[in-house]
PDB file of C-alpha atoms in Angstrom:
ATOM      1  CA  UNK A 276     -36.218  -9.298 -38.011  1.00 82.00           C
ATOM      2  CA  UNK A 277     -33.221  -7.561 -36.743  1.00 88.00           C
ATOM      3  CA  UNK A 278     -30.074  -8.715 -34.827  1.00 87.00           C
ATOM      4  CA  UNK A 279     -31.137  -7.359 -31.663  1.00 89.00           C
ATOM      5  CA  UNK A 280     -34.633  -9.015 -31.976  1.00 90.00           C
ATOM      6  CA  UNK A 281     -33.524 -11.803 -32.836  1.00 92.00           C
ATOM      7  CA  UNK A 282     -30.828 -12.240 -29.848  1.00 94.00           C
ATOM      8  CA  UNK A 283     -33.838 -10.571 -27.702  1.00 94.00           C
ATOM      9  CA  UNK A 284     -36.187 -13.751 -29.244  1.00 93.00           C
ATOM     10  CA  UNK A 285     -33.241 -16.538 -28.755  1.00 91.00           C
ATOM     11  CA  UNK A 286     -32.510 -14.967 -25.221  1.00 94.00           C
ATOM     12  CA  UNK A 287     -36.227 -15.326 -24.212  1.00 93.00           C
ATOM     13  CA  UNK A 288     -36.253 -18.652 -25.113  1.00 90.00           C
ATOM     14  CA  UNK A 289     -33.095 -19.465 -23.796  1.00 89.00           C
ATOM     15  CA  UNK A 290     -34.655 -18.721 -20.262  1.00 92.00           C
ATOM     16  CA  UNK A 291     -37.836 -19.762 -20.254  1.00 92.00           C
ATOM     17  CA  UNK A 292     -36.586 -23.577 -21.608  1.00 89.00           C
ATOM     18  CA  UNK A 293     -33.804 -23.182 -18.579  1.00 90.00           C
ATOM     19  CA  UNK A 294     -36.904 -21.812 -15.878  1.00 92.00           C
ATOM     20  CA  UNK A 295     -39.149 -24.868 -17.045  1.00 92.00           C
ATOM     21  CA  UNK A 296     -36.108 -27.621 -16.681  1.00 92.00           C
ATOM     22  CA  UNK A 297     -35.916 -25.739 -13.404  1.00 93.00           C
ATOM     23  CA  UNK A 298     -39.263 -25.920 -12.161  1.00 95.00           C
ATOM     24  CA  UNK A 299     -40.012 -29.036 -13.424  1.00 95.00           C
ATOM     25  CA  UNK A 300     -37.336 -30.984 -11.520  1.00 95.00           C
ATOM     26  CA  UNK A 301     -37.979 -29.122  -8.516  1.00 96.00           C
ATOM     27  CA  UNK A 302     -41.364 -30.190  -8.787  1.00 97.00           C
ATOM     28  CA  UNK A 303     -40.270 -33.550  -9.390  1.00 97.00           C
ATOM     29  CA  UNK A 304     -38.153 -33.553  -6.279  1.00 97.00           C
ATOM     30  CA  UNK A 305     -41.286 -32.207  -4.220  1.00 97.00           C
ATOM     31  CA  UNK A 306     -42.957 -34.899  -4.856  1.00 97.00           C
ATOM     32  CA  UNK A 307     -40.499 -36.960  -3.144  1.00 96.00           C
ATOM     33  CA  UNK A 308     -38.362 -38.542  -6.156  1.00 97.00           C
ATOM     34  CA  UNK A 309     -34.819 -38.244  -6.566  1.00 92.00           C
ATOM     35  CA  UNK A 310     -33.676 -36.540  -9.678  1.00 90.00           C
ATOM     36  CA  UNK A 311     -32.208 -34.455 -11.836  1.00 91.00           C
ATOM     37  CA  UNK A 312     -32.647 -32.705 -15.101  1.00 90.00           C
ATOM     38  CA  UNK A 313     -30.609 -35.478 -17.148  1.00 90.00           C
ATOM     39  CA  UNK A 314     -33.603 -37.935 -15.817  1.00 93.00           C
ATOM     40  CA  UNK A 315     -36.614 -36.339 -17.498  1.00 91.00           C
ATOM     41  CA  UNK A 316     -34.528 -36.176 -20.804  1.00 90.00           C
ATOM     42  CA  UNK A 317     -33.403 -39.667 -20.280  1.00 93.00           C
ATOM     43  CA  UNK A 318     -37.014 -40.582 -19.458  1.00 93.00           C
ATOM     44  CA  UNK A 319     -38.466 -38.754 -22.455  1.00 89.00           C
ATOM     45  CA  UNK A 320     -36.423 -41.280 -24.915  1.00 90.00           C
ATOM     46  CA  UNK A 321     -37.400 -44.060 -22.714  1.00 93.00           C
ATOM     47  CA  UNK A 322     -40.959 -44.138 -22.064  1.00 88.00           C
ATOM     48  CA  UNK A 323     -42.553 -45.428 -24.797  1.00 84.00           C
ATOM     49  CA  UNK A 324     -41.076 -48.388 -25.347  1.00 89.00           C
ATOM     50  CA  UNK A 325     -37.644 -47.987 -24.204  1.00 93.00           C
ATOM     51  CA  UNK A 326     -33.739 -47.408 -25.735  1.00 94.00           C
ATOM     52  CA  UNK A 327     -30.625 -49.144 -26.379  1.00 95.00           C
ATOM     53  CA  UNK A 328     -27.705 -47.398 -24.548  1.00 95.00           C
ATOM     54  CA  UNK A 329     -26.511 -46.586 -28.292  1.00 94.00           C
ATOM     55  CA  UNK A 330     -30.041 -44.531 -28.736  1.00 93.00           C
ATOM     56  CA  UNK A 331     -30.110 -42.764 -25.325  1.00 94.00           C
ATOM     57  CA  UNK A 332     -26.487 -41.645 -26.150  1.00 93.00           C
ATOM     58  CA  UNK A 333     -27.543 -40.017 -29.485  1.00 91.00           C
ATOM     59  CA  UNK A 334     -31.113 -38.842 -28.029  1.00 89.00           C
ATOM     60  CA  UNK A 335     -29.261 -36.799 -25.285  1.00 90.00           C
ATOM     61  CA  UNK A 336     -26.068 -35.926 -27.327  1.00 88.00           C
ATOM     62  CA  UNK A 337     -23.652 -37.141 -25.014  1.00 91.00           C
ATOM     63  CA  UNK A 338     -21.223 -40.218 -25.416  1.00 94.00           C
ATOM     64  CA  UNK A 339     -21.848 -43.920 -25.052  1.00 95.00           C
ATOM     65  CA  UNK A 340     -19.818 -44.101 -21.939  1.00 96.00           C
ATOM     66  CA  UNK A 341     -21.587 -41.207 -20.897  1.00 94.00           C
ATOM     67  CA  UNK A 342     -25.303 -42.644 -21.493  1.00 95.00           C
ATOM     68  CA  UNK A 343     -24.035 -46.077 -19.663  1.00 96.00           C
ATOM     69  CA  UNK A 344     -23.216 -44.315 -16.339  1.00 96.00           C
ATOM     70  CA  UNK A 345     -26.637 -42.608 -16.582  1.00 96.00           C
ATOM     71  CA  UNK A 346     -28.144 -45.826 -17.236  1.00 97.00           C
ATOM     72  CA  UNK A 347     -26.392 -47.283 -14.259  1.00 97.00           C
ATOM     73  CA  UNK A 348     -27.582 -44.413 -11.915  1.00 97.00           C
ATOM     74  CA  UNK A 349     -30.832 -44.877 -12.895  1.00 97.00           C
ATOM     75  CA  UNK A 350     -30.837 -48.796 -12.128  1.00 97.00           C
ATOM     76  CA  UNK A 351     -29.168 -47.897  -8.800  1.00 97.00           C
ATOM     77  CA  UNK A 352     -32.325 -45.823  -7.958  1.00 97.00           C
ATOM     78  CA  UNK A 353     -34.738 -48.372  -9.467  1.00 97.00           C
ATOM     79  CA  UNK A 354     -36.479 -45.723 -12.084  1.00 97.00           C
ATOM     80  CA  UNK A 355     -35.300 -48.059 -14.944  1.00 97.00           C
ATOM     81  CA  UNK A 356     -34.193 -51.638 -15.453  1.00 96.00           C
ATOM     82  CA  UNK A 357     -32.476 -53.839 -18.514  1.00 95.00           C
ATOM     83  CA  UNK A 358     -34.732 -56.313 -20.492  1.00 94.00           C
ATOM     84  CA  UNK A 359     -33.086 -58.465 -23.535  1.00 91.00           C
ATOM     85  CA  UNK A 360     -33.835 -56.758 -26.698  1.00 89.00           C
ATOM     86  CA  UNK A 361     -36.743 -58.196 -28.361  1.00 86.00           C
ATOM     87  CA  UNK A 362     -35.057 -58.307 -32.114  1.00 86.00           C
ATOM     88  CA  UNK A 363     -30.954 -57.971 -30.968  1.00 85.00           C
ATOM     89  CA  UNK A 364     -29.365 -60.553 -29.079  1.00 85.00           C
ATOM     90  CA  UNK A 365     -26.395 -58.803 -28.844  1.00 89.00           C
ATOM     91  CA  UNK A 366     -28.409 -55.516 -26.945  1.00 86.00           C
ATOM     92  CA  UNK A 367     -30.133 -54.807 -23.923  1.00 91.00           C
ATOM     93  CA  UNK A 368     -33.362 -52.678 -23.674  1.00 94.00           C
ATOM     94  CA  UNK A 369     -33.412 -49.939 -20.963  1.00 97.00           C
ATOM     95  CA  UNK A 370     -37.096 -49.250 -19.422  1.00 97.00           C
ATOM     96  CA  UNK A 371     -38.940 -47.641 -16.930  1.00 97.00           C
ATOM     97  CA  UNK A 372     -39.437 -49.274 -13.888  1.00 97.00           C
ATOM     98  CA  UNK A 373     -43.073 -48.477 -12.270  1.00 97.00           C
ATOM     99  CA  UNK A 374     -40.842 -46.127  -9.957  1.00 97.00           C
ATOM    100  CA  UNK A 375     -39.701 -44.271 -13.047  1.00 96.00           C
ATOM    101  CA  UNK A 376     -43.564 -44.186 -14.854  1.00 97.00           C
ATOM    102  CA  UNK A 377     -44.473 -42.853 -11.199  1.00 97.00           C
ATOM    103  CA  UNK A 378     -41.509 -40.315 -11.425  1.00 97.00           C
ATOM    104  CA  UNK A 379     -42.715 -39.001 -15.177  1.00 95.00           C
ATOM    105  CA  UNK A 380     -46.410 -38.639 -13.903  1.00 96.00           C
ATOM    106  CA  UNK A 381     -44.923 -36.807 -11.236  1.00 97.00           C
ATOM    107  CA  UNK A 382     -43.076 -34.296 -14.196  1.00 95.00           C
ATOM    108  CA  UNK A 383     -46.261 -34.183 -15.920  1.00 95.00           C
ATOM    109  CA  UNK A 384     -47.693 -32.416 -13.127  1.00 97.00           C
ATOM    110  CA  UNK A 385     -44.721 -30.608 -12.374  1.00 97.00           C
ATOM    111  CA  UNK A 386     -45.171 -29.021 -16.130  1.00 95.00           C
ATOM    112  CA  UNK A 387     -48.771 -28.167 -15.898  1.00 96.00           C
ATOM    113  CA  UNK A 388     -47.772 -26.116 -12.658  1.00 96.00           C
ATOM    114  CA  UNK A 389     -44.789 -24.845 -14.675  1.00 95.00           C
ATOM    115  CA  UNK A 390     -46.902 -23.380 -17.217  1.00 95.00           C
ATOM    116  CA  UNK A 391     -49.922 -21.986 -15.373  1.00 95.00           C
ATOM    117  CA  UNK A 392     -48.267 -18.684 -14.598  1.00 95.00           C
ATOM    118  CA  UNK A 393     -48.082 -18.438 -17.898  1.00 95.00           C
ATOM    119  CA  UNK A 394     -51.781 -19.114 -18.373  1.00 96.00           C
ATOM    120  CA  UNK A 395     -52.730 -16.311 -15.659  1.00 96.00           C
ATOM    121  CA  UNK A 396     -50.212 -13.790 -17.394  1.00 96.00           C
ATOM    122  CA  UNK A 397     -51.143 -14.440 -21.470  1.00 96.00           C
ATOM    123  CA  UNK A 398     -54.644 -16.687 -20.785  1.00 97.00           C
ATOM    124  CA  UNK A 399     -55.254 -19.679 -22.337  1.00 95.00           C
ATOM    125  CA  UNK A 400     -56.214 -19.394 -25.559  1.00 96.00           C
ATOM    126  CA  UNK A 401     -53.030 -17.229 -26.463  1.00 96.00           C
ATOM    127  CA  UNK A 402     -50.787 -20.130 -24.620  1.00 96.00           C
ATOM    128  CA  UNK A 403     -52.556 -22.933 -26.827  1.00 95.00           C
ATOM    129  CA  UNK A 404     -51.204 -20.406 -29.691  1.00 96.00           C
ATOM    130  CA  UNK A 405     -47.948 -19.970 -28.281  1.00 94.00           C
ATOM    131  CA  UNK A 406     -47.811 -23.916 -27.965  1.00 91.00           C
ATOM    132  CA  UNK A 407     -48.782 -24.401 -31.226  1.00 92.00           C
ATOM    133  CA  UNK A 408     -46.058 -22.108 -32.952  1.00 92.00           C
ATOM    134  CA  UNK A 409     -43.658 -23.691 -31.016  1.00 90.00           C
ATOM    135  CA  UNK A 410     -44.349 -27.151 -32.057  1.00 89.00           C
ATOM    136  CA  UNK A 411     -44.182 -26.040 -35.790  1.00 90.00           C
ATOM    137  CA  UNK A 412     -40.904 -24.578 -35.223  1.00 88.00           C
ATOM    138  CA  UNK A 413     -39.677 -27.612 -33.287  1.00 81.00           C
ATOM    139  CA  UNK A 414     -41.877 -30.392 -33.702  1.00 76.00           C
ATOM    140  CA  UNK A 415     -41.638 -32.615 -30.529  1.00 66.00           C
ATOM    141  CA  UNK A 416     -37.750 -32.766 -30.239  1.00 65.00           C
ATOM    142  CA  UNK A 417     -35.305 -33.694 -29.822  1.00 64.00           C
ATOM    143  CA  UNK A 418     -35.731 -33.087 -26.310  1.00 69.00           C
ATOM    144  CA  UNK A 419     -32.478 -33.184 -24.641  1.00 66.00           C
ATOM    145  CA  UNK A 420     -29.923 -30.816 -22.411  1.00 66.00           C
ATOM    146  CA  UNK A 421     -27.514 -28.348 -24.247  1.00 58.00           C
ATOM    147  CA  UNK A 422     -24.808 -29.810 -22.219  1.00 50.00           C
TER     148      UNK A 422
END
């Protein structure tokens, strides 16, 4: 591949990652919640079964003061809430609230309307191809902000 594909390839994905973040937070916001891009990221760490402020700071690549003034917005708004930590004493165990479960079911959606321009430009088989290339290049994350 040349230089100039390659900075063409990088470029297009560049702005279609930027477009979905977009899309999918104003989506999110249309259906009534309050957020912003950092959220989803935050929320991607936490869903399954939630994070230590130590593992949401390396997940999003930021610092540990940093992830703890996230955290504390998000208790603020009620999308998350601090458990004890079910092996360390010594840590506390961010979650989703049923406010922040309702907010990523919300960005669920959000994505599926994201993408389906993409479905009526390419169709769907060659978007399940494009999805699948993609996730043996990167693999289901990390999925954080380039801050």
């Amino acid at each position: 591949m040349e230089n100039s594909e390659a900075i063409a390839l990088t470029a297009a994905l560049l702005a279609a990652a930027g477009d979905l973040t977009r899309r999918i937070n104003d989506g999110v916001v249309a259906r009534g919640f309050e957020a912003r891009p950092a959220f989803g990221f935050a929320f991607v760490r936490l869903a399954p079964d939630g994070a230590t402020v130590t593992e949401l700071a390396a997940h999003l690549g930021v610092t540990k003061q940093a992830a703890s003034q996230l955290v504390e917005e998000l208790v603020r708004k009620g999308y998350v809430e601090r458990r004890p930590h079910p092996v360390d004493a010594r840590a506390r165990l961010v979650v989703l609230t049923e406010l922040g479960w309702a907010c990523t079911r919300a960005a669920e959606e959000a994505a599926a309307d994201a993408v389906r321009p993409w479905v009526e430009l390419l169709g769907e088989s060659e978007v399940r191809v494009l999805c699948d290339r993609l996730l043996r290049i990167a693999p289901y994350g990390p999925i954080r902000p380039t801050w």
